Coordinates of C-alpha atoms in Angstrom, one line a residue:
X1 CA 193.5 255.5 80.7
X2 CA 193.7 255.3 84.7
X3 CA 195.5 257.6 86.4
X4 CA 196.0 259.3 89.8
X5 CA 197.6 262.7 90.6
X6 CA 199.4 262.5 93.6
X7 CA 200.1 265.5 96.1
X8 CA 202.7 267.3 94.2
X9 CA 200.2 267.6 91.1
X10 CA 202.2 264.3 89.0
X11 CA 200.0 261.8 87.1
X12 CA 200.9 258.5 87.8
X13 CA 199.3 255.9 84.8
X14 CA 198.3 252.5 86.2
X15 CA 196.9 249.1 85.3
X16 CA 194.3 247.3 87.7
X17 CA 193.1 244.1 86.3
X18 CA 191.3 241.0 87.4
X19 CA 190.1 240.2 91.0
X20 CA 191.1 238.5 93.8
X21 CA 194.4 238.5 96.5
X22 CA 196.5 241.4 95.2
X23 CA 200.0 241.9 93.1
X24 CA 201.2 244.7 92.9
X25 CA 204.5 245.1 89.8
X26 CA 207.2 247.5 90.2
X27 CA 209.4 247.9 87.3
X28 CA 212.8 248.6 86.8
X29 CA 215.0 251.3 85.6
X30 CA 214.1 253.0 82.8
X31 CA 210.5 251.0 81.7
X32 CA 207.2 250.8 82.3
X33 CA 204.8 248.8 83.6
X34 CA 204.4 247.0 80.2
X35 CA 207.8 245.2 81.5
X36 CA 205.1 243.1 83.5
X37 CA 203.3 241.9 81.0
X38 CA 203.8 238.6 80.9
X39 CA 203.7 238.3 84.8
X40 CA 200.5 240.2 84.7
X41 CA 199.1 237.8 82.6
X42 CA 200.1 234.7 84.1
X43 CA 198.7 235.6 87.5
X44 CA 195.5 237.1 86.2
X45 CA 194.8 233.3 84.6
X46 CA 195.3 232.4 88.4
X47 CA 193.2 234.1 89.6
X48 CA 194.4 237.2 91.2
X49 CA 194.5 241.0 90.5
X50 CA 197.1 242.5 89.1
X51 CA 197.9 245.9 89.2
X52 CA 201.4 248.0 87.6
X53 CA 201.8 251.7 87.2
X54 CA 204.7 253.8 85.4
X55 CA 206.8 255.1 87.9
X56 CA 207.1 259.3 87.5
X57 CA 208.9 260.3 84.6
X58 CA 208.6 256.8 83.4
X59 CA 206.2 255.4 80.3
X60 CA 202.9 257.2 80.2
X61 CA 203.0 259.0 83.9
X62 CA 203.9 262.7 84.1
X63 CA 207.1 263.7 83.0
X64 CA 207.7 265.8 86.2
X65 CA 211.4 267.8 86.2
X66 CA 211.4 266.8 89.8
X67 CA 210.9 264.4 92.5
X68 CA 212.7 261.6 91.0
X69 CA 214.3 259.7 93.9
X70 CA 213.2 257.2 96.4
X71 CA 211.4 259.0 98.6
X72 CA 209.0 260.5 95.9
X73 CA 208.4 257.2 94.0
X74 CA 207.8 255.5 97.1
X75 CA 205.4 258.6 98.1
X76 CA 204.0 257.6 94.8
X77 CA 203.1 254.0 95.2
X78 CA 201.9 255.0 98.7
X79 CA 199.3 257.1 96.9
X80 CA 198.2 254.4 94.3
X81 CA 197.7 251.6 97.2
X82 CA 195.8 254.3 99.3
X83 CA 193.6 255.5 96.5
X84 CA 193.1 251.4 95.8
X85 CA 192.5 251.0 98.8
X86 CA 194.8 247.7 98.6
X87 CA 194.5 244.8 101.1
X88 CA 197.2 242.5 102.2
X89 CA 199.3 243.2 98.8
X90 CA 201.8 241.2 97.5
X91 CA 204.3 243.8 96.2
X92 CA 206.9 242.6 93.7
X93 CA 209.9 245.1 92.6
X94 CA 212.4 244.4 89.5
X95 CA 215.8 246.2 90.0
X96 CA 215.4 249.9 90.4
X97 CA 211.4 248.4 91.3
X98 CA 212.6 246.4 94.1
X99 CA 214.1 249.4 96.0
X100 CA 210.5 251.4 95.6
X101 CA 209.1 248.6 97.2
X102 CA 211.7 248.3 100.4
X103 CA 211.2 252.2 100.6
X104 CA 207.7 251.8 100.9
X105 CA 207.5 249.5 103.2
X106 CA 210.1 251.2 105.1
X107 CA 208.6 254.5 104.7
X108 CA 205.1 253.8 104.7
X109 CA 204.8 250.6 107.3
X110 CA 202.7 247.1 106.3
X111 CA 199.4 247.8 107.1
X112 CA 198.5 247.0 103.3
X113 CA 201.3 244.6 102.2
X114 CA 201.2 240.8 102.9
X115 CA 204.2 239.5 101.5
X116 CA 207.6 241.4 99.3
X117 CA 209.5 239.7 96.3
X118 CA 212.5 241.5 95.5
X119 CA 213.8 240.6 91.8
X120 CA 217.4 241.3 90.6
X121 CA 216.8 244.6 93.0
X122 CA 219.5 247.1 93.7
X123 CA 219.2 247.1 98.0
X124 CA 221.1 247.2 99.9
X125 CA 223.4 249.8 98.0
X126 CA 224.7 249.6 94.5
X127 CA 227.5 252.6 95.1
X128 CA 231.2 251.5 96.6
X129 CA 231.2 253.5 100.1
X130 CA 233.7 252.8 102.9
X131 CA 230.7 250.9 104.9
X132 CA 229.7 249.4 101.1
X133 CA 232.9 248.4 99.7
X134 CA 231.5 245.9 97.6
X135 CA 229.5 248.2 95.7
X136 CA 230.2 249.8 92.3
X137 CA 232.9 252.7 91.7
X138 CA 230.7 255.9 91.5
X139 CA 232.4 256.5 87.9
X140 CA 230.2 253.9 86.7
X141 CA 226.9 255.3 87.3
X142 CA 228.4 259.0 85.8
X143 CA 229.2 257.0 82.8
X144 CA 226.3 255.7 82.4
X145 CA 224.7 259.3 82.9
X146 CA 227.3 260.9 80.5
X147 CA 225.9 258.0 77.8
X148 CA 222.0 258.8 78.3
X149 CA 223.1 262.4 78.3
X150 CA 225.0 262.2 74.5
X151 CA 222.9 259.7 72.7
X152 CA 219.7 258.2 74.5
X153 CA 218.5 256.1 71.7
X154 CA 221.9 254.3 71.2
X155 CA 222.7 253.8 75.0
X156 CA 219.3 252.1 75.0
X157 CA 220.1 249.9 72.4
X158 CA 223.3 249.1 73.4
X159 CA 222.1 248.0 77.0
X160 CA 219.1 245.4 76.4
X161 CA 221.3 244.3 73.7
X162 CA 224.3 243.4 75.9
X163 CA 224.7 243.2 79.9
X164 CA 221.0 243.7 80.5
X165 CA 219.8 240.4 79.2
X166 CA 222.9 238.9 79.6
X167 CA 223.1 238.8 75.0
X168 CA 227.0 239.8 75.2
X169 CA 227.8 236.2 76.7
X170 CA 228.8 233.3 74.5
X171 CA 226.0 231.2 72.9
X172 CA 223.1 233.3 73.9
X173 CA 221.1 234.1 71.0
X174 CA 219.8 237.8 71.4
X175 CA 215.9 238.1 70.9
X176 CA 215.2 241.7 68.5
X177 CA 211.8 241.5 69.7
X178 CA 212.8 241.9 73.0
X179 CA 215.8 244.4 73.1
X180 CA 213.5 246.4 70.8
X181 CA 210.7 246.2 73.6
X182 CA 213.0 247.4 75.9
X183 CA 213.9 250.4 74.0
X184 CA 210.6 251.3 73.5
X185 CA 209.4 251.6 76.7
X186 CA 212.5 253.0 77.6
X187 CA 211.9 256.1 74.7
X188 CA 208.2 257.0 76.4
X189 CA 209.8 258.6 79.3
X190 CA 211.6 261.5 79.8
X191 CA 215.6 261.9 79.8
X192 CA 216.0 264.0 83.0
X193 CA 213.5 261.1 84.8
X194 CA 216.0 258.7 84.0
X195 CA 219.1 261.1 84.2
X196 CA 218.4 261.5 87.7
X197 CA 216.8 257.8 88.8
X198 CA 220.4 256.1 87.8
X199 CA 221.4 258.7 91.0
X200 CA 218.5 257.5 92.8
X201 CA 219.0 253.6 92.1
X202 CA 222.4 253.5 92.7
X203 CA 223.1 256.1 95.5
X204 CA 220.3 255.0 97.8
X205 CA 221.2 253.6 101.3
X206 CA 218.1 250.8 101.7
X207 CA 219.5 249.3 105.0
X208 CA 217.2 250.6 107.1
X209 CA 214.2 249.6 105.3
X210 CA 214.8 246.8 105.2
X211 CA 215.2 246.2 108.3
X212 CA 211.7 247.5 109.2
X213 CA 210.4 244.9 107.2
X214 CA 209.1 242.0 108.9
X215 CA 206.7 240.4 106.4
X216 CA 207.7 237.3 104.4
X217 CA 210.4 238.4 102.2
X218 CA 211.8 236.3 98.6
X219 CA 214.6 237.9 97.2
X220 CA 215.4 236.2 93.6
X221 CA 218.8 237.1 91.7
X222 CA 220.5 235.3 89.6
X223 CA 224.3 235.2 89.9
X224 CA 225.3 236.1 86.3
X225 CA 223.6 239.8 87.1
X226 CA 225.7 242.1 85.0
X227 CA 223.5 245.2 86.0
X228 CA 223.2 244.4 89.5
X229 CA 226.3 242.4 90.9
X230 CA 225.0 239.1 92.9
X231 CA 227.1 239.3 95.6
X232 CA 226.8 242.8 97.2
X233 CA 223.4 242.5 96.3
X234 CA 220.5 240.4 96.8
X235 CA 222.4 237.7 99.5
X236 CA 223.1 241.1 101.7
X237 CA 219.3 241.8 101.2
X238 CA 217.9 238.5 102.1
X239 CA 220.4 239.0 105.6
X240 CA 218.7 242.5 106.3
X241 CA 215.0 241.3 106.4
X242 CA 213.8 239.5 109.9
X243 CA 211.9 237.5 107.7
X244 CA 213.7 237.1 104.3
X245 CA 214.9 233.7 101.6
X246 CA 217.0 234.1 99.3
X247 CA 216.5 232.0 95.8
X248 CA 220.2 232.1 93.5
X249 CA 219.5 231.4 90.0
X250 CA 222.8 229.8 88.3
X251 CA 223.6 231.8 85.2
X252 CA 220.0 233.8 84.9
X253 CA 221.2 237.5 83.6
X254 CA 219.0 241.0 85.2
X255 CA 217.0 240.7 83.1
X256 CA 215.6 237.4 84.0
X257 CA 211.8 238.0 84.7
X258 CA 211.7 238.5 80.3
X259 CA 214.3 235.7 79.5
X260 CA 213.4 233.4 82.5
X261 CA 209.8 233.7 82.7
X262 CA 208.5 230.6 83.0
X263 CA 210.7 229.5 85.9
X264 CA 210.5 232.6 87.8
X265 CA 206.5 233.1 87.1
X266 CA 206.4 229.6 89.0
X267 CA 209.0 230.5 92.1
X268 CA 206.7 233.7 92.3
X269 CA 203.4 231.4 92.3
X270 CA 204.5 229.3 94.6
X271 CA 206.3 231.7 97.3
X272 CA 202.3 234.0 97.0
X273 CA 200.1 230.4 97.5
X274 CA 202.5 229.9 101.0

C-alpha cells in the first residue's frame, strides 16, 4: 500500500499508476479515491498517469482527530505532489475535492499544476452569508451533522440513494451497486473526519483562491445538483478564475462523474488534449 506521512505525523494512502502527463483525482465528501475509478481507468488506457489519494480521515488514510479543514487537506495534497515530485499536473476535484484543489492552488501557487477541472465543486461558498446570500441556510449543514452523528450507516444510505445521484427524481432507476459503493467507501473513514469536513466543505470562503488562479480552468456542474446548488455555485466559480469555462449539463445530478461517465470522461479528455 503507498502511503506518505505528512508533517503533522498523518498517513495519507495514494494510488500512482501508469505514465505519462499527469492527473491528479480529488474526491468528494465523504469517499475515497476509489470514487475515481472509472476515471482512473479511462485515462490510464490514454495514456497518462493517474494518481488519487484518500483525503485524511477518509478511506484508508489516517483517521486523524484533527486537521480536517481546508487548509490541512490542501497542506496534504501539497505534500503528495511534492513527494511525487509532480510536473505540470492536471488536478481534477469532485465537490468537497474541487475546493482542495482551489485551496491548493491558492495556497500553494502553480509551479506544479498545468490545468484545474472543477466538478460539481462546492467554491465559491456553499453557506448563506450576507455577502453569499445565495448559499444554503447554515441549519442545513447542522442537520446533516445531527444525522451522521445519530445513525451513520442510515444517513449514508439514505444519501447516495436519493439527492446525491439524483435517484429521488421521477423515472430514474436507482443502481444498488452503486449506492452500495458509495456507502462503502463512505464506512472506511472515520465519523469525526466527516463530522467536521461537512463544516469545512460548506463554511469555507474559496474566493480568494480562486482568484489567484490563473491556469486554464473547466468548471463542469450540472444544473439538477441537489447537493451542490448550480446557481450559487459553479457559474460564480467559472466568473472568479482569470482564466475559467464553464460547461452546464442539463439535468446531470452531483453525482455525475458515476452516472454520467462516459460524457464527462470525454469533456475531461478533451479540455486535458487542449
Amino acid at each position: 500500500m503507498s502511503t506518505i506521512t505528512t508533517a503533522d505525523g498523518t498517513e495519507i494512502f495514494y494510488k500512482d499508476w501508469g505514465s505519462g502527463q499527469t492527473i491528479v483525482f480529488s474526491h468528494g465528501w465523504p469517499l475515497s479515491a476509489d470514487d475515481w475509478d472509472t476515471q482512473m481507468l479511462f485515462f490510464l488506457h490514454h495514456g497518462y498517469r493517474v494518481i488519487a489519494h484518500d483525503r485524511r480521515g477518509h478511506g484508508r488514510s489516517s483517521q486523524t482527530g484533527d486537521g480536517h479543514d481546508m487548509d490541512h487537506y490542501a497542506d496534504d495534497l501539497a505534500a503528495l505532489a511534492a513527494h511525487l515530485d509532480l510536473r505540470d499536473a492536471v488536478h481534477v476535484g469532485h465537490s468537497t475535492g474541487g475546493g482542495e484543489v482551489v485551496r491548493y492552488v491558492g495556497r500553494h501557487g502553480e509551479s506544479r499544476v498545468a490545468k484545474a477541472v472543477l466538478i460539481s465543486s462546492v467554491p465559491p461558498l456553499m453557506v448563506q452569508t450576507d455577502a453569499n446570500p445565495g448559499g444554503l441556510p447554515k441549519s442545513v449543514f447542522d442537520d446533516l451533522q445531527a444525522q451522521l452523528a445519530a445513525n451513520r450507516s442510515e444517513f449514508y444510505r439514505a444519501l447516495p440513494s436519493g439527492p446525491f445521484y439524483g435517484f429521488n427524481r421521477p423515472g430514474i432507476e436507482p443502481s444498488e451497486a452503486i449506492i452500495e459503493n458509495w456507502w462503502r467507501q463512505g464506512m472506511m473513514g472515520g465519523a469525526k473526519a466527516h463530522y467536521d469536513g461537512i463544516v469545512a466543505f460548506s463554511q469555507t470562503d474559496f474566493t480568494e483562491d480562486l482568484k489567484k488562479i490563473g491556469v486554464p480552468v473547466l468548471v463542469m456542474h450540472g444544473d439538477d445538483d441537489q447537493i451542490v446548488p448550480y446557481a450559487d455555485s459553479g457559474p460564480l466559480s467559472a466568473q472568479l478564475v482569470k482564466n475559467g469555462t464553464l460547461k452546464t449539463y442539463s439535468g446531470f445530478p452531483h453525482g455525475m462523474p458515476t452516472t454520467q461517465a462516459e460524457t464527462i470522461n470525454a469533456d475531461l479528455l478533451a479540455f486535458i488534449r487542449a
